Coordinates of C-alpha atoms (C1' of nucleotides) in Angstrom, one line a residue:
Chain A
M1 CA -13.1 30.5 -13.6
E2 CA -11.6 28.6 -16.5
I3 CA -9.0 26.1 -15.6
R4 CA -5.7 26.5 -17.4
T5 CA -2.8 24.1 -17.1
R6 CA 0.5 24.0 -19.0
F7 CA 3.0 21.5 -20.1
A8 CA 6.4 23.0 -20.0
P9 CA 9.0 20.6 -21.3
S10 CA 12.6 21.3 -22.2
P11 CA 13.4 20.2 -25.7
T12 CA 15.7 17.3 -24.9
G13 CA 15.3 15.2 -28.0
Y14 CA 13.0 12.5 -26.6
M15 CA 9.8 12.2 -24.6
H16 CA 10.5 10.9 -21.2
I17 CA 7.7 8.7 -19.8
G18 CA 7.5 10.6 -16.6
N19 CA 7.1 13.9 -18.5
L20 CA 4.5 12.4 -20.7
R21 CA 2.5 11.3 -17.6
T22 CA 2.8 14.8 -16.3
A23 CA 1.5 16.2 -19.6
L24 CA -1.4 13.7 -19.5
Y25 CA -2.5 14.7 -16.0
E26 CA -2.2 18.4 -17.0
Y27 CA -4.3 17.7 -20.0
L28 CA -6.8 15.7 -18.0
I29 CA -7.1 18.2 -15.2
A30 CA -7.9 20.9 -17.7
K31 CA -10.1 18.9 -20.0
S32 CA -12.1 17.2 -17.3
Q33 CA -13.3 20.7 -16.4
N34 CA -13.5 22.2 -19.9
G35 CA -10.3 24.0 -19.3
K36 CA -7.4 24.9 -21.6
F37 CA -4.1 23.0 -21.9
I38 CA -1.2 25.1 -22.9
L39 CA 2.2 24.1 -24.3
R40 CA 5.2 26.2 -23.3
I41 CA 8.7 25.3 -24.5
E42 CA 11.4 25.9 -21.9
D43 CA 14.5 26.3 -23.9
T44 CA 16.5 28.7 -21.9
D45 CA 19.3 26.3 -21.5
Q46 CA 20.9 27.1 -24.9
E47 CA 23.8 24.7 -24.3
R48 CA 21.5 21.8 -24.3
F49 CA 19.7 22.7 -27.5
V50 CA 19.0 19.6 -29.6
E51 CA 18.1 19.7 -33.2
G52 CA 14.5 18.6 -34.0
A53 CA 13.7 18.3 -30.3
T54 CA 10.6 20.5 -30.4
E55 CA 9.2 18.4 -33.3
I56 CA 9.4 15.4 -31.1
I57 CA 7.3 17.2 -28.5
Y58 CA 4.7 18.1 -31.1
N59 CA 4.7 14.6 -32.5
T60 CA 4.2 13.0 -29.2
L61 CA 1.3 15.3 -28.2
N62 CA -0.1 14.6 -31.6
M63 CA 0.2 10.8 -31.5
T64 CA -1.2 10.6 -28.0
G65 CA -4.0 13.0 -28.7
L66 CA -3.0 15.5 -26.0
K67 CA -4.0 18.4 -28.1
H68 CA -3.0 21.7 -26.8
D69 CA -5.1 24.8 -27.0
E70 CA -2.2 27.3 -27.1
G71 CA 1.4 26.9 -28.0
P72 CA 4.3 28.0 -30.1
D73 CA 3.0 26.2 -33.2
I74 CA -0.6 27.4 -33.0
G75 CA -0.3 30.6 -31.1
G76 CA -2.7 32.0 -28.5
E77 CA -3.6 35.0 -26.5
Y78 CA -0.7 34.8 -24.0
G79 CA 2.4 34.2 -26.2
P80 CA 5.1 33.9 -27.0
Y81 CA 5.1 30.3 -25.9
I82 CA 8.8 29.7 -26.3
Q83 CA 10.6 30.9 -23.2
S84 CA 13.7 32.2 -25.0
Q85 CA 11.4 34.6 -26.8
R86 CA 10.2 36.1 -23.5
M87 CA 13.5 37.2 -22.2
G88 CA 12.8 40.9 -22.3
M89 CA 10.4 41.0 -19.4
Y90 CA 12.0 39.3 -16.5
M91 CA 14.5 41.9 -15.5
D92 CA 11.8 44.5 -15.1
Y93 CA 9.9 42.3 -12.8
A94 CA 13.0 41.5 -10.8
K95 CA 13.6 45.2 -10.4
E96 CA 10.1 45.8 -9.3
L97 CA 10.7 43.2 -6.6
I98 CA 13.8 45.1 -5.5
K99 CA 11.7 48.3 -5.3
K100 CA 9.2 46.5 -3.1
G101 CA 11.9 45.3 -0.8
H102 CA 11.5 41.6 -1.7
A103 CA 14.8 41.3 -3.6
Y104 CA 18.2 42.7 -3.7
Y105 CA 21.3 43.0 -5.8
C106 CA 24.2 40.7 -5.0
F107 CA 27.7 41.2 -6.3
C108 CA 29.3 38.3 -4.6
T109 CA 31.7 36.3 -6.8
K110 CA 31.4 32.7 -7.5
E111 CA 34.6 32.2 -5.5
R112 CA 33.3 33.8 -2.4
L113 CA 30.1 31.7 -2.6
D114 CA 32.2 28.6 -3.0
T115 CA 34.3 29.2 0.1
L116 CA 31.2 30.1 2.0
K117 CA 29.8 26.7 1.1
S118 CA 32.9 24.7 1.7
S119 CA 33.3 26.2 5.2
N120 CA 29.9 25.0 6.0
E121 CA 30.2 21.7 4.3
K122 CA 31.4 19.4 7.0
G123 CA 28.4 19.0 9.0
D124 CA 24.8 19.6 9.7
A125 CA 25.2 23.3 9.1
F126 CA 22.7 24.4 6.5
S127 CA 24.5 26.2 3.8
K128 CA 22.6 29.3 2.9
Y129 CA 23.7 32.6 1.4
D130 CA 25.0 34.8 4.2
R131 CA 23.3 37.9 2.9
H132 CA 26.6 39.7 2.5
C133 CA 25.1 42.0 -0.1
L134 CA 21.8 42.7 1.6
T135 CA 23.3 45.5 3.7
L136 CA 24.9 47.3 0.8
S137 CA 24.0 51.0 0.8
Q138 CA 22.2 52.6 -2.1
E139 CA 25.5 54.4 -3.0
E140 CA 27.6 51.3 -3.0
I141 CA 25.1 49.5 -5.2
Q142 CA 24.9 52.3 -7.6
K143 CA 28.7 52.5 -7.7
N144 CA 29.0 48.8 -8.5
L145 CA 26.4 49.0 -11.1
D146 CA 28.0 52.0 -12.7
A147 CA 31.3 50.2 -12.7
G148 CA 29.7 47.4 -14.7
M149 CA 30.2 44.9 -12.0
P150 CA 28.4 41.6 -12.7
F151 CA 25.4 41.0 -10.4
V152 CA 22.6 38.7 -9.7
I153 CA 19.3 39.5 -8.1
R154 CA 18.3 37.5 -5.1
Q155 CA 14.9 37.0 -3.5
K156 CA 14.8 38.2 0.1
M157 CA 13.3 35.6 2.3
P158 CA 11.6 36.4 5.5
T159 CA 13.7 35.3 8.5
E160 CA 10.9 34.5 10.9
G161 CA 7.7 32.7 10.9
T162 CA 6.5 30.0 8.6
T163 CA 5.1 29.6 5.1
T164 CA 2.3 27.2 4.4
F165 CA 1.0 26.2 1.0
H166 CA -1.7 23.8 0.0
D167 CA -1.0 21.0 -2.4
V168 CA -3.9 19.1 -3.9
V169 CA -2.3 15.8 -3.4
Y170 CA 0.0 16.3 -0.4
G171 CA -2.2 18.6 1.6
D172 CA -0.9 21.5 3.7
I173 CA 2.9 21.8 3.8
T174 CA 4.5 24.2 6.2
V175 CA 8.2 25.2 6.4
E176 CA 10.2 27.5 8.6
N177 CA 11.1 30.7 6.7
A178 CA 14.5 30.6 8.3
E179 CA 15.1 27.4 6.2
L180 CA 14.7 29.3 3.0
D181 CA 17.7 30.4 1.0
D182 CA 17.8 33.8 -0.8
Q183 CA 17.5 32.1 -4.1
I184 CA 18.8 33.8 -7.3
L185 CA 16.1 35.2 -9.5
M186 CA 18.2 36.8 -12.2
K187 CA 21.6 35.4 -13.2
A188 CA 24.7 37.4 -14.0
D189 CA 24.1 36.9 -17.7
G190 CA 20.8 38.7 -17.4
F191 CA 18.7 35.5 -17.8
P192 CA 16.2 34.6 -15.3
T193 CA 16.5 31.4 -13.3
Y194 CA 13.9 28.7 -14.0
N195 CA 12.4 29.4 -10.6
F196 CA 11.7 33.0 -11.4
A197 CA 10.8 32.6 -15.1
N198 CA 8.2 30.0 -14.2
V199 CA 6.4 32.2 -11.7
V200 CA 6.3 35.1 -14.1
D201 CA 5.3 33.0 -17.1
D202 CA 2.7 31.1 -15.2
H203 CA 1.2 34.3 -14.0
F204 CA 1.0 36.0 -17.3
M205 CA -0.3 33.0 -19.1
K206 CA -3.0 32.8 -16.4
I207 CA -2.1 29.3 -15.4
T208 CA -4.5 28.3 -12.7
H209 CA -3.1 24.8 -11.8
V210 CA 0.6 24.2 -11.7
V211 CA 1.1 20.5 -12.1
R212 CA 4.6 19.1 -11.9
G213 CA 6.8 16.5 -10.3
S214 CA 7.2 16.3 -6.5
E215 CA 10.8 17.3 -6.8
Y216 CA 9.5 20.8 -6.8
L217 CA 7.7 20.4 -3.5
S218 CA 10.4 21.8 -1.4
S219 CA 10.9 24.9 -3.5
T220 CA 7.2 25.7 -3.7
P221 CA 7.3 27.9 -0.5
K222 CA 9.7 30.2 -2.3
Y223 CA 7.4 30.4 -5.3
N224 CA 4.5 31.2 -3.1
L225 CA 6.5 34.0 -1.4
L226 CA 7.2 35.3 -4.9
Y227 CA 3.6 35.4 -5.8
D228 CA 2.9 37.2 -2.5
A229 CA 5.6 39.7 -3.1
F230 CA 4.1 40.6 -6.5
D231 CA 0.7 40.5 -4.9
W232 CA -0.3 38.0 -7.5
E233 CA -2.6 35.1 -6.8
A234 CA -0.8 31.8 -6.4
P235 CA -2.0 28.9 -8.5
V236 CA -3.4 25.7 -7.3
Y237 CA -0.5 23.2 -6.8
V238 CA -0.6 19.6 -7.9
H239 CA 2.6 17.8 -7.2
L240 CA 3.0 14.3 -8.7
P241 CA 4.9 11.4 -7.2
A242 CA 7.7 10.1 -9.4
V243 CA 7.6 7.3 -11.9
M244 CA 10.2 4.8 -10.9
R245 CA 12.3 2.1 -12.6
D246 CA 12.6 0.2 -9.3
A247 CA 12.2 0.9 -5.6
H248 CA 15.2 3.3 -5.6
N249 CA 15.6 4.9 -9.0
K250 CA 13.4 7.1 -11.1
L251 CA 12.8 6.2 -14.7
S252 CA 15.6 7.7 -16.7
K253 CA 16.6 7.6 -20.3
R254 CA 20.2 7.7 -19.2
H255 CA 19.9 4.4 -17.5
G256 CA 18.4 2.8 -20.5
D257 CA 14.7 3.2 -19.7
K258 CA 12.5 3.5 -22.7
S259 CA 11.2 6.8 -23.9
F260 CA 7.8 7.1 -25.6
E261 CA 9.4 6.8 -29.0
D262 CA 11.2 3.7 -27.9
L263 CA 8.0 2.1 -26.9
I264 CA 6.3 3.0 -30.1
N265 CA 9.2 1.5 -32.1
E266 CA 8.9 -1.7 -30.1
G267 CA 5.3 -2.2 -31.2
Y268 CA 3.3 -0.5 -28.4
L269 CA 0.3 1.6 -29.4
P270 CA 0.1 5.2 -28.3
E271 CA -3.4 4.6 -26.9
A272 CA -2.1 1.8 -24.7
V273 CA 0.8 3.8 -23.4
V274 CA -1.5 6.6 -22.5
N275 CA -3.9 4.3 -20.8
Y276 CA -1.2 2.6 -18.9
I277 CA 0.5 5.7 -17.6
A278 CA -2.8 7.2 -16.6
L279 CA -3.1 4.4 -14.2
L280 CA 0.4 4.9 -12.8
G281 CA -0.4 7.2 -9.9
W282 CA -4.0 7.6 -10.5
S283 CA -7.0 5.4 -10.1
P284 CA -10.6 5.8 -11.1
S285 CA -13.5 5.5 -8.6
D286 CA -14.5 2.2 -10.1
N287 CA -12.5 -0.8 -11.2
K288 CA -12.3 0.1 -14.8
E289 CA -8.9 -0.3 -16.4
I290 CA -9.3 0.3 -20.1
F291 CA -9.8 3.9 -21.0
S292 CA -9.7 5.8 -24.2
L293 CA -8.5 9.4 -23.8
K294 CA -12.0 10.6 -24.2
E295 CA -13.2 8.4 -21.4
L296 CA -10.3 9.6 -19.2
E297 CA -11.4 13.2 -19.9
Q298 CA -14.9 12.2 -18.6
C299 CA -13.9 10.5 -15.4
F300 CA -10.6 11.9 -14.4
N301 CA -10.6 13.3 -10.9
I302 CA -7.8 14.9 -9.0
S303 CA -8.8 13.0 -5.9
G304 CA -7.7 9.8 -7.5
L305 CA -4.0 10.9 -7.6
S306 CA -1.8 9.0 -5.2
K307 CA 1.1 10.3 -3.1
S308 CA 3.6 7.5 -3.4
P309 CA 5.9 6.8 -6.3
S310 CA 5.0 4.0 -8.6
I311 CA 7.1 1.6 -10.5
F312 CA 6.7 1.4 -14.2
D313 CA 5.8 -2.2 -15.0
I314 CA 6.4 -3.1 -18.6
K315 CA 4.6 -6.4 -18.2
K316 CA 1.3 -4.7 -17.4
L317 CA 1.8 -2.3 -20.2
T318 CA 2.4 -5.3 -22.5
W319 CA -0.8 -6.9 -21.3
L320 CA -2.7 -3.7 -21.8
N321 CA -1.2 -3.3 -25.3
G322 CA -2.4 -6.8 -26.1
E323 CA -5.9 -5.9 -25.0
Y324 CA -5.9 -2.9 -27.3
I325 CA -4.8 -5.1 -30.2
K326 CA -7.4 -7.7 -29.5
N327 CA -10.2 -5.3 -29.1
M328 CA -9.6 -3.6 -32.5
D329 CA -11.7 -4.4 -35.5
A330 CA -10.0 -6.6 -38.0
E331 CA -9.5 -3.9 -40.6
S332 CA -7.8 -1.5 -38.3
F333 CA -5.6 -4.2 -37.0
Y334 CA -4.6 -5.2 -40.5
I335 CA -3.6 -1.6 -41.4
L336 CA -1.5 -1.5 -38.3
A337 CA 0.1 -4.9 -39.0
E338 CA 0.5 -4.6 -42.7
N339 CA 4.0 -3.2 -42.9
R340 CA 5.5 -5.7 -40.4
L341 CA 3.7 -8.5 -42.2
K342 CA 5.1 -7.5 -45.5
N343 CA 8.5 -7.3 -44.2
A344 CA 8.3 -10.7 -42.6
I345 CA 6.6 -12.5 -45.4
K346 CA 8.2 -12.3 -48.8
N347 CA 5.9 -14.8 -50.5
T348 CA 3.4 -12.4 -52.1
T349 CA 0.9 -15.2 -52.9
L350 CA -0.1 -15.6 -49.3
D351 CA -3.2 -13.9 -48.0
L352 CA -1.9 -11.6 -45.4
K353 CA -5.4 -10.6 -44.2
K354 CA -6.1 -14.2 -43.2
I355 CA -2.8 -14.4 -41.4
A356 CA -3.6 -11.1 -39.7
V357 CA -6.8 -12.6 -38.4
L358 CA -4.9 -15.5 -36.8
L359 CA -2.4 -13.1 -35.3
Q360 CA -4.7 -10.6 -33.8
K361 CA -5.6 -12.6 -30.7
R362 CA -2.1 -13.8 -30.2
L363 CA -0.1 -10.6 -30.1
E364 CA 1.0 -8.5 -27.2
T365 CA 3.1 -6.1 -29.3
L366 CA 3.4 -5.5 -33.0
N367 CA 6.9 -6.6 -32.8
D368 CA 5.8 -10.2 -32.0
I369 CA 4.7 -10.5 -35.6
P370 CA 7.9 -11.6 -37.4
R371 CA 8.7 -14.5 -35.1
L372 CA 5.2 -15.8 -35.3
V373 CA 4.9 -15.8 -39.1
D374 CA 8.3 -16.8 -40.2
F375 CA 7.3 -20.4 -41.1
F376 CA 4.8 -19.2 -43.6
D377 CA 7.6 -18.0 -45.8
A378 CA 9.8 -21.0 -45.5
L379 CA 9.4 -24.3 -43.7
P380 CA 12.1 -24.3 -41.0
E381 CA 14.4 -27.2 -40.4
Y382 CA 12.8 -29.3 -37.7
S383 CA 13.3 -32.6 -35.8
T384 CA 10.8 -35.3 -36.0
D385 CA 10.6 -35.2 -32.2
L386 CA 8.0 -32.5 -32.8
Y387 CA 5.6 -35.2 -33.9
I388 CA 5.7 -36.8 -30.5
H389 CA 3.1 -35.2 -28.3
K390 CA 1.8 -36.9 -25.2
K391 CA -1.4 -35.1 -24.9
M392 CA -2.3 -35.5 -28.5
K393 CA -1.4 -39.2 -28.1
T394 CA 0.9 -39.1 -31.1
T395 CA 4.2 -40.9 -31.8
E396 CA 6.4 -40.7 -34.8
E397 CA 4.8 -43.9 -36.1
I398 CA 1.3 -42.6 -35.7
A399 CA 2.3 -39.3 -37.2
L400 CA 3.7 -41.1 -40.2
S401 CA 0.6 -43.1 -40.9
S402 CA -1.6 -40.1 -40.3
L403 CA 0.3 -38.0 -42.8
K404 CA 0.3 -40.8 -45.3
A405 CA -3.5 -41.1 -45.0
A406 CA -4.0 -37.4 -45.1
L407 CA -2.0 -36.9 -48.3
P408 CA -4.4 -38.5 -50.8
V409 CA -7.4 -37.1 -49.0
L410 CA -6.0 -33.6 -49.4
E411 CA -5.0 -34.2 -52.9
N412 CA -8.5 -35.0 -53.7
I413 CA -9.8 -31.6 -52.6
T414 CA -10.5 -29.6 -55.7
D415 CA -11.9 -26.5 -54.1
W416 CA -9.3 -25.7 -51.5
T417 CA -11.2 -23.9 -48.7
E418 CA -10.9 -24.1 -45.0
N419 CA -14.4 -25.7 -44.9
N420 CA -13.6 -28.4 -47.4
I421 CA -10.2 -29.1 -45.7
H422 CA -12.0 -29.3 -42.4
D423 CA -14.7 -31.7 -43.7
A424 CA -12.1 -33.9 -45.5
L425 CA -9.8 -34.2 -42.4
M426 CA -12.6 -34.8 -40.0
S427 CA -14.2 -37.5 -42.0
L428 CA -10.7 -39.1 -42.3
V429 CA -10.5 -39.1 -38.5
Q430 CA -13.9 -41.0 -38.5
T431 CA -12.7 -43.5 -41.1
L432 CA -9.5 -44.2 -39.3
G433 CA -11.2 -44.3 -35.9
I434 CA -8.5 -42.2 -34.2
K435 CA -8.6 -39.1 -32.1
N436 CA -8.7 -35.7 -33.7
G437 CA -5.3 -34.8 -32.4
Q438 CA -3.7 -37.9 -33.8
L439 CA -4.4 -36.6 -37.3
L440 CA -4.4 -32.9 -36.8
W441 CA -1.3 -32.5 -34.7
P442 CA 0.9 -34.3 -37.3
V443 CA -0.6 -32.2 -40.1
R444 CA -0.2 -29.0 -38.2
T445 CA 3.4 -29.9 -37.4
A446 CA 4.3 -30.8 -41.0
L447 CA 2.8 -27.6 -42.2
S448 CA 4.5 -25.3 -39.8
G449 CA 7.7 -27.1 -38.7
E450 CA 7.2 -25.4 -35.4
P451 CA 6.2 -26.6 -31.9
T452 CA 3.5 -23.9 -31.8
S453 CA 1.9 -21.9 -34.5
P454 CA -0.8 -19.3 -34.8
G455 CA -3.7 -21.4 -36.0
G456 CA -4.2 -25.2 -36.4
A457 CA -3.9 -27.7 -39.3
M458 CA -6.9 -26.5 -41.2
E459 CA -6.2 -22.8 -41.0
L460 CA -2.6 -23.2 -41.9
A461 CA -3.4 -25.5 -44.9
D462 CA -5.9 -23.0 -46.1
I463 CA -3.4 -20.1 -46.0
L464 CA -0.5 -22.0 -47.4
G465 CA -2.5 -23.3 -50.4
K466 CA -2.9 -26.8 -51.7
E467 CA 0.4 -27.1 -53.5
E468 CA 2.6 -25.8 -50.6
S469 CA 0.6 -27.8 -48.1
L470 CA 1.0 -31.1 -49.9
K471 CA 4.7 -30.3 -50.4
R472 CA 5.2 -29.8 -46.7
I473 CA 3.3 -33.0 -45.8
K474 CA 5.5 -34.9 -48.2
I475 CA 8.6 -33.5 -46.5
G476 CA 7.1 -34.6 -43.2
I477 CA 6.6 -38.1 -44.4
E478 CA 10.1 -38.2 -45.7
K479 CA 11.6 -37.0 -42.5
L480 CA 9.6 -39.5 -40.5
Q481 CA 10.6 -42.3 -42.7
N482 CA 14.2 -41.4 -42.3
T483 CA 13.9 -41.3 -38.6
L484 CA 12.0 -44.5 -38.3
S485 CA 14.1 -46.6 -40.7
Chain B
rG1 C1' 23.3 16.2 8.0
rG2 C1' 18.8 19.9 8.1
rC3 C1' 14.1 20.4 6.0
rC4 C1' 10.0 18.2 3.2
rC5 C1' 7.4 13.8 1.6
rG6 C1' 6.2 8.7 1.4
rU7 C1' 5.4 3.2 3.2
rU8 C1' -1.5 -2.1 1.7
rG9 C1' 0.5 -8.9 -1.9
rG10 C1' 6.5 -9.3 -6.5
rU11 C1' 4.0 -4.8 -9.4
rC12 C1' -0.3 -1.2 -10.2
rA13 C1' -3.8 -0.2 -6.6
rA14 C1' -9.2 0.1 -3.7
rG15 C1' -9.9 1.4 1.3
rC16 C1' -10.9 7.2 4.0
rG17 C1' -12.8 3.7 12.7
rG18 C1' -16.2 -2.0 12.6
rU19 C1' -14.6 -5.4 5.5
rC20 C1' -13.6 -13.0 5.5
rA21 C1' -8.6 -6.2 3.5
rA22 C1' -11.5 -5.3 -3.4
rG23 C1' -9.8 -5.5 -8.4
rA24 C1' -5.9 -5.8 -12.2
rC25 C1' -0.8 -7.5 -14.0
rG26 C1' 2.4 -11.4 -13.2
rC27 C1' 2.8 -16.5 -11.2
rG28 C1' 0.4 -21.7 -10.2
rG29 C1' -3.8 -25.1 -11.2
rC30 C1' -8.2 -26.6 -13.9
rC31 C1' -11.7 -26.3 -18.1
rC32 C1' -12.2 -25.3 -23.4
rU33 C1' -9.2 -27.1 -27.5
rC34 C1' -5.7 -30.0 -33.6
rU35 C1' -0.5 -26.7 -30.9
rC36 C1' 0.0 -21.8 -29.2
rA37 C1' -3.1 -17.9 -28.0
rC38 C1' -8.0 -16.3 -26.8
rG39 C1' -12.0 -17.2 -23.3
rG40 C1' -13.9 -19.2 -18.5
rC41 C1' -13.1 -20.9 -13.5
rU42 C1' -9.7 -21.2 -9.5
rG43 C1' -5.2 -20.9 -6.0
rA44 C1' -1.0 -18.7 -3.5
rA45 C1' 0.3 -13.8 -2.1
rA46 C1' -0.2 -7.5 1.6
rC47 C1' -1.7 -3.3 5.8
rA48 C1' 7.0 -1.6 7.7
rA49 C1' 7.7 -1.9 13.6
rG50 C1' 6.3 -0.2 18.4
rG51 C1' 3.5 2.8 21.4
rG52 C1' -0.9 5.6 22.3
rU53 C1' -6.5 7.5 21.3
rU54 C1' -10.9 4.4 21.0
rC55 C1' -15.7 -0.4 22.9
rG56 C1' -12.9 -1.2 18.2
rA57 C1' -7.6 0.5 14.3
rU58 C1' -5.0 -0.7 7.7
rU59 C1' -7.7 3.9 8.6
rC60 C1' -6.4 9.2 13.8
rC61 C1' -1.7 10.8 16.9
rC62 C1' 3.5 10.0 18.4
rU63 C1' 8.2 7.5 17.9
rU64 C1' 11.4 4.3 15.2
rA65 C1' 13.0 1.9 10.7
rC66 C1' 13.4 2.0 5.7
rG67 C1' 12.9 4.7 1.1
rG68 C1' 12.5 9.2 -1.9
rG69 C1' 13.0 14.5 -2.8
rU70 C1' 15.6 19.0 -1.8
rC71 C1' 19.5 22.1 0.0
rA72 C1' 23.0 25.3 -8.0
rC73 C1' 24.2 31.9 -11.4
rC74 C1' 20.1 23.3 -13.9
rA75 C1' 15.6 23.0 -15.2

RNA sequence: GGCCCGUUGGUCAAGCGGUCAAGACGCGGCCCUCUCACGGCUGAAACAAGGGUUCGAUUCCCUUACGGGUCACCA
């Protein structure tokens, strides 16, 4: 049998990391077994409608490569794939359930339910619907219906025995039927509740594996009873532990946790995010950590899913993102970095590709770029303290004499290449009989004006060009002379 | 509160009766080196507690503690 999973997000206007991970696992469960991954938009809550929200869902799936096989935008055999367009069918199925004795009309007012609840509130008493309307006679029901009295339809739970369902990650779970509330299937406005719509939709879309957050674990017995009542085959359940911000709280946009779009804007790569969240709650059979989506499709296995919640660790994501950047070929990296480089460096004579090469091994996110390359554009103000470096065995005096010695040597270079700069400086080191660092550290410092820089003296000199390099060295000499006089 | 679920280093996690309890991130140290970064090596760091079962428990069972979920005409 073909595996079919579905991703069923509500269009909220952003892609929550927890939801994205659910989508990923749904995709992988399907694709690891040549199955189909379906997108269904759950937009029944019209009040929460957000403009452009469905586009964000499409974009995210697109960027991450979680390509769906059926969905509102591409169609499919089991549409429509937008829940609001399926509204016609639910009432019929609810009525079928009534006929079969698994559901019943309820005319109780909101007020009555509220007092019912508040009278039970104070203690351990479990507040359940009291089945006031279960005993209504056929005549009474018809009379109420004819009078146009608002009604809901409730699922009639068994009062005895237990219900057991199997979950792939949590195992067999059994509950007392007496614990189950007669949940509402159809609301007074004629719309189905989520609980009901899901069962009906999943059934008709032939979903074989229902994959969702563990918050649905406790309502799953009710779903199962619904499948039984219809005499439909229940799906395989895969409940996923939550993705947490810390030990006590789930990740939530409301509390400032980043959405997928936020991460992308902060310079994270979609591939790295996907890779990272795959590892949050799942682990492969070996120790591999870097996976392309294709590789995940190959080796994903449900048995690697874990039961306990995991905390989202931005540091590890950041590390992984750095790995992706480092492992890229130079051209791809340049394409990725180009815009940020151009924004950070106004001087158009500089060779951005050379700068990109220096950057690639030094970035964790793309947003690190501006602060690393600022000095190329303009030499920052700096203190001559920078020239003092214990390990390089430099003092301000040594720095001054090194810079003075370097100046004519560099001026003499006619063909300004990194090789020639290298040879000239290294032979100067020989002539002066000093350590490499005693010459190169001062030069690097003069060229960058920073305590650290991507690249050393020779690389920076090459990129800055002869004229600018000499200018900066002269500035360094001047500063040092001022300090020392 | 009832019910359900969970608990291995700070974090992600392997483990599925016998291990010196992997690996990764982060943190510390060393090496490489013209700074930073990369790379290499290395160190500290964990089975929530108590009872069983067993020749032997991180692993199986029970209890406790702590944490999470759920108890809507929301999804």
